[in-house]
Tab-separated table of C-alpha atoms and ligand atoms in Angstrom:
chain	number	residue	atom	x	y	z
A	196	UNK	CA	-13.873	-20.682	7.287
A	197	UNK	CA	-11.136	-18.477	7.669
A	198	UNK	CA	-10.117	-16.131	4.256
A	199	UNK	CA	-7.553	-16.790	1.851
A	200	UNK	CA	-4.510	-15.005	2.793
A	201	UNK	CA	-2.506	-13.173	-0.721
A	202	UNK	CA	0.640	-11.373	-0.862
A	203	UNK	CA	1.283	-9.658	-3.877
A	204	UNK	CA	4.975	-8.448	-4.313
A	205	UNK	CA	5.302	-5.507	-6.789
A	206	UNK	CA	1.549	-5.163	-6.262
A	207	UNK	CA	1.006	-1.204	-6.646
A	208	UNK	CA	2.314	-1.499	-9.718
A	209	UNK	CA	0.406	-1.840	-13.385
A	210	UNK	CA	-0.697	-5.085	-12.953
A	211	UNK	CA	-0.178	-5.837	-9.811
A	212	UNK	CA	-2.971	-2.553	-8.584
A	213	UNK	CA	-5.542	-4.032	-10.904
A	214	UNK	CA	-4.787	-7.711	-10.232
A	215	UNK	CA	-5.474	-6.470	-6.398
A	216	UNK	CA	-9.019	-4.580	-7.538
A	217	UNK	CA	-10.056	-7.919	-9.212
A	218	UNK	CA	-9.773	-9.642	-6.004
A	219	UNK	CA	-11.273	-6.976	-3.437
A	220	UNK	CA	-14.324	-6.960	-6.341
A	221	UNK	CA	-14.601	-10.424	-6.965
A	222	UNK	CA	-13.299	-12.490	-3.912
A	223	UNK	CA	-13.432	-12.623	-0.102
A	224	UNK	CA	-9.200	-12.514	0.299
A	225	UNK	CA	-7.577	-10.588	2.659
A	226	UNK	CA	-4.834	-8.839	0.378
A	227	UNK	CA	-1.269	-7.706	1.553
A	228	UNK	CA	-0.404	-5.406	-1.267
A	229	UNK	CA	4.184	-4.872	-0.608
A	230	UNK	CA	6.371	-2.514	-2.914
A	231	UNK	CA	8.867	-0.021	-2.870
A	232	UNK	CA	7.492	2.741	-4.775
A	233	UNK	CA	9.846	2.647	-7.360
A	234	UNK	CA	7.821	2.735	-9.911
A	235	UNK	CA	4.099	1.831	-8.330
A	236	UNK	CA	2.527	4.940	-6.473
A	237	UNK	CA	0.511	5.944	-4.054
A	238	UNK	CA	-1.803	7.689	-5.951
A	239	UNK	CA	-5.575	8.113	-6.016
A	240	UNK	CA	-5.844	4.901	-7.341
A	241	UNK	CA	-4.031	2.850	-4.359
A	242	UNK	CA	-5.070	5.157	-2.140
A	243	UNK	CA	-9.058	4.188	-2.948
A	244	UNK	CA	-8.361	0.634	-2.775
A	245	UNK	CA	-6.661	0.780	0.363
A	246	UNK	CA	-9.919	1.994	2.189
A	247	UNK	CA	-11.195	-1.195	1.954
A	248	UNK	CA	-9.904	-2.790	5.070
A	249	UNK	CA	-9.408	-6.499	3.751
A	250	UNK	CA	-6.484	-4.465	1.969
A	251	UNK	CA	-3.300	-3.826	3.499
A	252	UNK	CA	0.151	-2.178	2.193
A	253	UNK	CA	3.867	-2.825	3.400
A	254	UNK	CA	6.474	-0.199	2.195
A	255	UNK	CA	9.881	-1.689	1.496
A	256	UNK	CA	12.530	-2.778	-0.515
A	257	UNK	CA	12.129	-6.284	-1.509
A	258	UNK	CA	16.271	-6.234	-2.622
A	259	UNK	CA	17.062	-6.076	1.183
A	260	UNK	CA	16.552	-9.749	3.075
A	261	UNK	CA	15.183	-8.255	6.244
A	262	UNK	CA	12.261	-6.683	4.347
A	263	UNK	CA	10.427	-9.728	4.530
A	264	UNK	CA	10.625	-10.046	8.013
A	265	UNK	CA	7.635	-7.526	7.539
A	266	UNK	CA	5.556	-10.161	5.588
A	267	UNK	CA	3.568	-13.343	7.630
A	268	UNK	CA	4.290	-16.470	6.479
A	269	UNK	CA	1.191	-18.402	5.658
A	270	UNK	CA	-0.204	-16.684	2.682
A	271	UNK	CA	-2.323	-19.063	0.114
A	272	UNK	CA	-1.281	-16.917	-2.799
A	273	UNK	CA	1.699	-14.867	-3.770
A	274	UNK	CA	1.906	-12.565	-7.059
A	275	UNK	CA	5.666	-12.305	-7.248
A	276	UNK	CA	5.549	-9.259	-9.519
A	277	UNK	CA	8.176	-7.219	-8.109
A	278	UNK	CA	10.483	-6.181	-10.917
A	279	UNK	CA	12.549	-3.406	-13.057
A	280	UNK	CA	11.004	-3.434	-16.370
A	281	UNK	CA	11.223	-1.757	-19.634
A	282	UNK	CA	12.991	-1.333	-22.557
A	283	UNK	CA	14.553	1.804	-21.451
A	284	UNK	CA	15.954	0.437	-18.367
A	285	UNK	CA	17.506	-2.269	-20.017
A	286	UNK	CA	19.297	0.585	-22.134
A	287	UNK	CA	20.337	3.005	-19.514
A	288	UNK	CA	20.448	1.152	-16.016
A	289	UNK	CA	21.155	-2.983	-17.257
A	290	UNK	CA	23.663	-3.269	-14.326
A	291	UNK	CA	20.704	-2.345	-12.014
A	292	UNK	CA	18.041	-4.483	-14.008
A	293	UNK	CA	20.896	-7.360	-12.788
A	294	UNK	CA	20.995	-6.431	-9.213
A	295	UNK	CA	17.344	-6.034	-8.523
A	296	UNK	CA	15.958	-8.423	-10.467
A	297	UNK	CA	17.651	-10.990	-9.754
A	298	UNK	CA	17.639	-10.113	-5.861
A	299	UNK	CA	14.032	-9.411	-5.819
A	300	UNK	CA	13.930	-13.607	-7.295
A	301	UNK	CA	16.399	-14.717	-5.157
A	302	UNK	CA	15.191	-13.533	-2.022
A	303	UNK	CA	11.506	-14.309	-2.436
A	304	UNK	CA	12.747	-17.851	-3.288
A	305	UNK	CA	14.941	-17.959	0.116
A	306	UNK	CA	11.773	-16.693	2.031
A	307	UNK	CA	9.398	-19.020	-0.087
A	308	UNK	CA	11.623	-21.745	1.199
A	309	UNK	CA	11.825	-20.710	5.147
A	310	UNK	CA	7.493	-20.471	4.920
A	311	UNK	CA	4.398	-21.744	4.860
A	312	UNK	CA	3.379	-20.096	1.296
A	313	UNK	CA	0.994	-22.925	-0.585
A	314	UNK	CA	1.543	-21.321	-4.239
A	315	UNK	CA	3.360	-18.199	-5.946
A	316	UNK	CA	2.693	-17.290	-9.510
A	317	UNK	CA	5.882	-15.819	-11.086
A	318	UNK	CA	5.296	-12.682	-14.226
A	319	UNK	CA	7.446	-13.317	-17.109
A	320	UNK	CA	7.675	-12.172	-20.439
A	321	UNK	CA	7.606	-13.189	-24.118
A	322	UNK	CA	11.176	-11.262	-24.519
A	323	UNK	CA	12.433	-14.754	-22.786
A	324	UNK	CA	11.659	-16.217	-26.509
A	325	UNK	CA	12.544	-13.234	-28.418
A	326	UNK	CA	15.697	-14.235	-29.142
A	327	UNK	CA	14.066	-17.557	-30.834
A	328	UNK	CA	11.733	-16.029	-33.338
A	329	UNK	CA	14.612	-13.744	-34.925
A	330	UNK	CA	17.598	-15.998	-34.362
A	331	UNK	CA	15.929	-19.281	-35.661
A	332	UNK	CA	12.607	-17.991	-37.141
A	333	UNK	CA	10.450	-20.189	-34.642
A	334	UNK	CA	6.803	-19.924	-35.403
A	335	UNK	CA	4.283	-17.196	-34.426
A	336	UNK	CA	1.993	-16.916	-32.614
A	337	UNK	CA	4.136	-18.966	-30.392
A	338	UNK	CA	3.339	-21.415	-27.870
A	339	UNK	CA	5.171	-22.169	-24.229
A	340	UNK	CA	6.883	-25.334	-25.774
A	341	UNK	CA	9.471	-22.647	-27.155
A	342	UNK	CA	13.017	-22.855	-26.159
A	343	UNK	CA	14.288	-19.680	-24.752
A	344	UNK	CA	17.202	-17.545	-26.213
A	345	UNK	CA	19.479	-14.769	-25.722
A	346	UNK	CA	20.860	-13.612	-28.672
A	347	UNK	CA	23.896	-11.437	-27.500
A	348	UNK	CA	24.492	-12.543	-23.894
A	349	UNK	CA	26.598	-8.685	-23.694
A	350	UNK	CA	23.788	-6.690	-24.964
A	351	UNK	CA	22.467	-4.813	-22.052
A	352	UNK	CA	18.509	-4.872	-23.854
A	353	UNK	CA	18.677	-8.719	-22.646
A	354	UNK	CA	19.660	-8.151	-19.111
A	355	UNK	CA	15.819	-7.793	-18.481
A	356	UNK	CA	15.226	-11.603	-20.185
A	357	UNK	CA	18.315	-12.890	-18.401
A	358	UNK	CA	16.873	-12.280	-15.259
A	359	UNK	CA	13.127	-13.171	-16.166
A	360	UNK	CA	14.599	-16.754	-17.277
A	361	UNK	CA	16.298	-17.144	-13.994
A	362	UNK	CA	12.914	-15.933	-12.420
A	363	UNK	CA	11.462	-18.774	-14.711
A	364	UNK	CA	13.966	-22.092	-13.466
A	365	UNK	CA	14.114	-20.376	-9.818
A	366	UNK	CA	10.459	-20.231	-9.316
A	367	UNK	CA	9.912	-23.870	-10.801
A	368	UNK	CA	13.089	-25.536	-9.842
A	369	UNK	CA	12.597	-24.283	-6.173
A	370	UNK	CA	8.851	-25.320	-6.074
A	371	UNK	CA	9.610	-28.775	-6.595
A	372	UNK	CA	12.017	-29.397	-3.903
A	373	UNK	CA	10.692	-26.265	-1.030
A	374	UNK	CA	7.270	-27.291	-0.170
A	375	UNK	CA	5.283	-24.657	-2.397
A	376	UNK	CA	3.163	-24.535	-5.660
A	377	UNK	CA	4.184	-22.419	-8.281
A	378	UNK	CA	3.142	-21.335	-11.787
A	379	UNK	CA	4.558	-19.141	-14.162
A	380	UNK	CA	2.763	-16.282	-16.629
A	381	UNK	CA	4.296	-14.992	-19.690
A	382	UNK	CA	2.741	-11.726	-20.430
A	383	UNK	CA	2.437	-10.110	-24.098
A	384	UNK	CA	1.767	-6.697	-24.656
A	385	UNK	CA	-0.805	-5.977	-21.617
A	386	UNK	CA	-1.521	-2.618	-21.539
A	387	UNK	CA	-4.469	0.123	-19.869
A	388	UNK	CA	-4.665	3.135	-18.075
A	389	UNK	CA	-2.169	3.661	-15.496
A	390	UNK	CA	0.611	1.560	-17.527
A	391	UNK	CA	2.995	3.848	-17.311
A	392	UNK	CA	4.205	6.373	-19.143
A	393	UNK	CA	7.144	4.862	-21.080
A	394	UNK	CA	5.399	2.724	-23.889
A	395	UNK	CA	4.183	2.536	-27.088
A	396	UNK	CA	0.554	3.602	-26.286
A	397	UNK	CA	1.382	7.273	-23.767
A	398	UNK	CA	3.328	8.041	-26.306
A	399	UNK	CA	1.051	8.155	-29.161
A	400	UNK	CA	-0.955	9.750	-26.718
A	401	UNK	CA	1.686	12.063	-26.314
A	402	UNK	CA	2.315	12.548	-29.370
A	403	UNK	CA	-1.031	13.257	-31.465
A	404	UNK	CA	-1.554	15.402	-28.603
A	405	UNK	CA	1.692	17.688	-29.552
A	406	UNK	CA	0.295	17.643	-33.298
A	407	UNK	CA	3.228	16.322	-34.332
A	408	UNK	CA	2.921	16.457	-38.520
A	409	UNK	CA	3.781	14.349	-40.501
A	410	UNK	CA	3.244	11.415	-37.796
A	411	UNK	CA	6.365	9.291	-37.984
A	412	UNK	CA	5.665	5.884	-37.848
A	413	UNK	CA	8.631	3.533	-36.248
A	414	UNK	CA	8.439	0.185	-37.191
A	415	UNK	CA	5.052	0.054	-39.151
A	416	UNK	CA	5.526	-3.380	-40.269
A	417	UNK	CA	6.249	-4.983	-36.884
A	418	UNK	CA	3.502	-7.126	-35.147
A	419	UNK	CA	2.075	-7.329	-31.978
A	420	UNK	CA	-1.004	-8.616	-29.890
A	421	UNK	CA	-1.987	-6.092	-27.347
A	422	UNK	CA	-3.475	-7.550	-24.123
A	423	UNK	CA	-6.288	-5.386	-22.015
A	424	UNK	CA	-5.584	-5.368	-18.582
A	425	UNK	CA	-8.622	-6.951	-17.221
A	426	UNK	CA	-7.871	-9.849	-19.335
A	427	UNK	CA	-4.407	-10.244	-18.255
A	428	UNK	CA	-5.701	-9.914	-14.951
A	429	UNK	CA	-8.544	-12.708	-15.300
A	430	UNK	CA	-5.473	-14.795	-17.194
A	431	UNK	CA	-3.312	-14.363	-14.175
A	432	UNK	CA	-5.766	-15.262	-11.633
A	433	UNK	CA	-6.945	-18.117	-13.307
A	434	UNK	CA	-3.498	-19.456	-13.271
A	435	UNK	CA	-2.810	-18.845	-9.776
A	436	UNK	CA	-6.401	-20.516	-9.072
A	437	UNK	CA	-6.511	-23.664	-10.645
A	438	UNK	CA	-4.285	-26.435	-9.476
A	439	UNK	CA	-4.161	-27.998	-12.524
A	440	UNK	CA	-1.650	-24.890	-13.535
A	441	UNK	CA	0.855	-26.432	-10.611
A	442	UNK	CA	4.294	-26.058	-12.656
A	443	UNK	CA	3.055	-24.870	-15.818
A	444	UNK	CA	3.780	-22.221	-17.708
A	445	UNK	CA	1.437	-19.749	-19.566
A	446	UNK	CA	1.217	-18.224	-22.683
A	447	UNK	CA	-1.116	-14.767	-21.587
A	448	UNK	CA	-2.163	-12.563	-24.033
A	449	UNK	CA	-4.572	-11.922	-27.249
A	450	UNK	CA	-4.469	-13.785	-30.643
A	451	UNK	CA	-4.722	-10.832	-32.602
A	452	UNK	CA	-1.980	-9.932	-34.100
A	453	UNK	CA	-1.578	-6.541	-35.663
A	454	UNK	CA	0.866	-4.281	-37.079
A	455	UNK	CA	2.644	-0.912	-35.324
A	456	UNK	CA	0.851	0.708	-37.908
A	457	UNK	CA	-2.562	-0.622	-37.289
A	458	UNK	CA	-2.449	0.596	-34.190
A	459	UNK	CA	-1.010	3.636	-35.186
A	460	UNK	CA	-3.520	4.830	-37.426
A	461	UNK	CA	-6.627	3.770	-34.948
A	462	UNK	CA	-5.300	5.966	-32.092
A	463	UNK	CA	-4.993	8.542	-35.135
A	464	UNK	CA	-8.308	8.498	-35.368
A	465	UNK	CA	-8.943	8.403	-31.947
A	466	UNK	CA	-7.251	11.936	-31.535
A	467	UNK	CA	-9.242	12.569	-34.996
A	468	UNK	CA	-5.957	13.052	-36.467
A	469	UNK	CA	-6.099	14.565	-40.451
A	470	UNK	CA	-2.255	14.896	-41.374
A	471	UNK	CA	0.006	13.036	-43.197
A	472	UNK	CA	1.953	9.449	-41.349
A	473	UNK	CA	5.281	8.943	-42.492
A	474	UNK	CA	7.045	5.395	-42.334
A	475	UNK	CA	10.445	5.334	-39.713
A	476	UNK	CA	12.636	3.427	-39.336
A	477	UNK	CA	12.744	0.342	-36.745
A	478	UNK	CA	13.660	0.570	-32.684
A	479	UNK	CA	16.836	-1.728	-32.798
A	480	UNK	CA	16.708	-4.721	-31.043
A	481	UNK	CA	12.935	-4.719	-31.036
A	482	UNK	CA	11.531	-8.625	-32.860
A	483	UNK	CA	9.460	-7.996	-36.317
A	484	UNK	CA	6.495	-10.234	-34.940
A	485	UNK	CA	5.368	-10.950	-31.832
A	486	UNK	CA	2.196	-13.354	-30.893
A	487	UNK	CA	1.070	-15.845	-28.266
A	488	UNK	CA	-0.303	-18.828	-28.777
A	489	UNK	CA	-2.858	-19.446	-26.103
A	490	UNK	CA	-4.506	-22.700	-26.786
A	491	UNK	CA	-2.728	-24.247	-23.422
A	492	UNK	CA	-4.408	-21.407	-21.415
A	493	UNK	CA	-7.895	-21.612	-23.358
A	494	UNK	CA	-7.620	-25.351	-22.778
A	495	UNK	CA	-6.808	-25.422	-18.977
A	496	UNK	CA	-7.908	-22.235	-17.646
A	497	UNK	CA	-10.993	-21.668	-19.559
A	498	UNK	CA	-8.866	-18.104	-20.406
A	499	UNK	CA	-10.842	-15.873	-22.951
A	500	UNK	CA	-9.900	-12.559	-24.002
A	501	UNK	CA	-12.914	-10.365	-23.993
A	502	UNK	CA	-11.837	-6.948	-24.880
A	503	UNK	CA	-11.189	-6.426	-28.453
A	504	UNK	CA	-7.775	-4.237	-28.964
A	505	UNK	CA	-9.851	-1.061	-30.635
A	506	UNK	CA	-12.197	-1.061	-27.573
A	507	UNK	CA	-9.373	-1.233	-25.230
A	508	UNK	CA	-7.233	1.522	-26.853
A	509	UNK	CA	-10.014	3.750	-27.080
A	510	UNK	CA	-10.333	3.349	-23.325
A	511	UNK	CA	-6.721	3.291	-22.626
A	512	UNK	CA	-6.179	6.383	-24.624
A	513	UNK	CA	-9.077	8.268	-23.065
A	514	UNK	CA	-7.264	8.280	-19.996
A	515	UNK	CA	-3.964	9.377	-20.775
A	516	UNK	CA	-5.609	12.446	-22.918
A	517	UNK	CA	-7.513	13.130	-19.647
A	518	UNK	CA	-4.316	12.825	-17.785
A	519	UNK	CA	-2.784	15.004	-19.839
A	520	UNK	CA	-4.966	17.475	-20.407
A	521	UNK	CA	-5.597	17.460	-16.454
A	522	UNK	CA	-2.058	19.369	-16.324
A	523	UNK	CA	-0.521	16.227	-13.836
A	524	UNK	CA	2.734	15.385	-14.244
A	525	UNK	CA	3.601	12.150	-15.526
A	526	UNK	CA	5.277	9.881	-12.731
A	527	UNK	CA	8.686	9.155	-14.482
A	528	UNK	CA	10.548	10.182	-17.152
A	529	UNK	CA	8.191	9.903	-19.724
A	530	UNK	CA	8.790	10.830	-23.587
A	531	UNK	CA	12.279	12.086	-24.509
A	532	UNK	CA	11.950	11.026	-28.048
A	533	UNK	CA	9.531	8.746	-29.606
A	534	UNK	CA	10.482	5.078	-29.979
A	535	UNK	CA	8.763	1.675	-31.042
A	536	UNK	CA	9.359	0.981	-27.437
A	537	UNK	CA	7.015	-2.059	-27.447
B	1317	LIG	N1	3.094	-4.991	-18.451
B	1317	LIG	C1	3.487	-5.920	-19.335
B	1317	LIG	O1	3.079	-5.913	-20.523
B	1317	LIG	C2	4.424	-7.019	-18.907
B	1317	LIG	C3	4.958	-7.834	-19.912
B	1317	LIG	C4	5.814	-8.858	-19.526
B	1317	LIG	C5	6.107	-9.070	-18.187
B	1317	LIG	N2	5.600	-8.245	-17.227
B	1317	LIG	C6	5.980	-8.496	-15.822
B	1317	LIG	O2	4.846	-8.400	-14.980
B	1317	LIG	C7	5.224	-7.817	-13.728
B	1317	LIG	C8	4.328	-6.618	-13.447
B	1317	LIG	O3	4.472	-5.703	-14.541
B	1317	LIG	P1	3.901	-4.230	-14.494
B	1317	LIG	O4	3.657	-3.814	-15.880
B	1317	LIG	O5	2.816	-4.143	-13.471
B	1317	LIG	O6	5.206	-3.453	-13.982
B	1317	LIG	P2	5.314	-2.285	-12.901
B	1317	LIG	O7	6.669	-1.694	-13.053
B	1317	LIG	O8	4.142	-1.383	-13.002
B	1317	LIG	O9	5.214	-3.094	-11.516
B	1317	LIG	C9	6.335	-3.619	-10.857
B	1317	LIG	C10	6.304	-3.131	-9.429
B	1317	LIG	O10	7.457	-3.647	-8.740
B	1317	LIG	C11	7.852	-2.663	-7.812
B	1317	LIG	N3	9.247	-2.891	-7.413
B	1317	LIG	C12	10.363	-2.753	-8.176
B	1317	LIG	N4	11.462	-2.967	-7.423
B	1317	LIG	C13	11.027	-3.272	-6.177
B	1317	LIG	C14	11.690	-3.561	-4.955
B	1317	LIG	N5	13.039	-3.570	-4.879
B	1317	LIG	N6	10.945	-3.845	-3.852
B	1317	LIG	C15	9.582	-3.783	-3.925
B	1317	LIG	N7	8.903	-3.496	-5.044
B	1317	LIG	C16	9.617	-3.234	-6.160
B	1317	LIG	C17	7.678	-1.339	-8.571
B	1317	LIG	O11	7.612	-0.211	-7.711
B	1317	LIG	C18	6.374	-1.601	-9.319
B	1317	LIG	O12	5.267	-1.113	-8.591
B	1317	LIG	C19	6.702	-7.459	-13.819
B	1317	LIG	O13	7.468	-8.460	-13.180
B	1317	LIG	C20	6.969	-7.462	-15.311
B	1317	LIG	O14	8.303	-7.833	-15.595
B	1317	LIG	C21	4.768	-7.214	-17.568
């Protein structure tokens, strides 16, 4: 029988590198990993995976039409993860979030339609339902059933959401009438080694590292559910796998919601931390609570979390001290001043 063909778009990225290590470990694929660089590298990392020759890379920018020209058209499986994210970018580049993002969905969908692609699985976000929980204090943790706002369509922090909803409507709206499967993920806090450099978690790292006394603590009251990677990544493929997720959408993430603080105070101790914490004020913009409701991806995917948040910071934070201390340099501009940037 010949292999499964996969394409993943954005793939030597955070989620998208470890989504593609899942596969070469655990299935018989042959994997087309495509990106740009922008924010993926080519580091060790890549590098190692991409000596296993089922795994192959294509270098380009997924905003121009003809880049695809580079792709085949007959892949089983597509991880359209290509994206600008962050809260940062939002702040400092929105125009460009617009631009890419919503070229990046626009011309996968063209090339979707003009191929012989059986199913994509689009990555969005729980910012798509922000908007909800603060504006009309929907419940938490939150199922997929929730309508989607924007709060302040001319804030440039919801450019990123704007875009991920049109991902969202494109990707199923397109599906039904262009000959192609599709389901969508909404990811919640997933976070590992490698993440990146511009979130809550490197910067802590960052941060106890400097000594920085007393410890400010921004937002302490906020919630959130951290995600480990390899559960995202077992949530993700399970979606793309099972055809009873054909134009569903998925809640992925953890249950276990816990405050800014709480995590705070455990990487503390991680860095064996003995000085004072001192309570900050909030990152505007950023929603009090935040929690998925997973029962539809429990139910229908058999999806179970397995790492417990402590285990997974302590592994997470374990590599960015090594990193650190190893003298590298981070790969983007990492930590101008701390921020609740979850
Ligand atoms: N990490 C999370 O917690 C989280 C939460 C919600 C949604 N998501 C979504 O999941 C997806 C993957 O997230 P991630 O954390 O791995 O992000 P990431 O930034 O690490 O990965 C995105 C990849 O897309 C690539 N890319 C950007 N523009 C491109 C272009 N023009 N052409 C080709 N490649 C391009 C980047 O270089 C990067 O490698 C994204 O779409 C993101 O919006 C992630």
């Amino acid at each position: 029988m010949e292999k499964k063909k996969v394409l993943l778009l954005g793939g030597a990225g955070f989620i998208g590198l470890n989504i593609t290590k899942f596969l070469s470990e655990n299935r018989d694929y042959t994997i087309t990993v495509a990106d740009n660089f922008s924010r993926g590298k080519k580091d060790e990392y890549l590098i190692k995976l991409l000596e296993n020759p089922a795994i192959s890379m294509i270098e380009g920018d997924f905003t121009v039409p003809a880049t695809y020209d580079q792709l085949e058209k007959d892949y089983d499986y597509v991880y359209m993860l290509a994206s600008v994210v962050g809260v940062n970018n939002t702040l400092e580049i929105p125009h460009e979030i617009i631009r890419i993002n919503t070229a990046l969905i626009y011309n996968t969908l063209e090339w979707l339609k003009a191929s012989f692609v059986k199913k994509v699985l689009f990555t969005s976000t729980s910012e798509c339902y922000a908007g909800t929980i603060d504006a009309f204090g929907y419940k938490v943790p939150t199922p997929e059933t929730i309508p989607l706002t924007i709060e302040d369509i001319g804030h440039p922090r919801f450019t990123y959401a704007v875009t991920k909803m049109l991902g969202e409507s494109g990707f199923l709206n397109y599906s039904r009438k262009c000959g192609f499967e599709c389901t969508i993920v909404r990811y919640h806090n997933v976070f590992g080694p490698r993440m990146g450099f511009k979130h809550v978690i490197p910067h802590l790292a960052q941060r106890f590292l400097a000594n920085e006394t007393p410890f400010l603590v921004y937002g302490h009251d906020q919630t959130r559910s951290f995600c480990y990677i390899t559960d995202a990544v077992e949530g993700t493929v399970l979606a793309m796998e099972n055809e009873r997720s054909n134009g569903e959408i998925f809640h992925i993430g953890t249950m276990d919601e816990i405050t800014i603080e709480e995590l705070i105070r455990e990487a503390g101790n991680f860095f064996g931390y003995k000085g004072e914490y001192e309570n900050a004020p909030t990152y505007p913009g950023s929603v009090a609570r935040r929690c998925p409701d997973i029962t539809k991806a429990k139910n229908m995917l058999q999806f179970e979390p397995k790492i417990n948040w402590k285990d997974g910071l302590k592994l997470t934070l374990g590599w960015y001290k090594a990193f650190f201390e190893s003298g590298k340099e981070s790969f983007e501009k990492a930590f101008e001043k701390p921020k609740a940037n979850v």
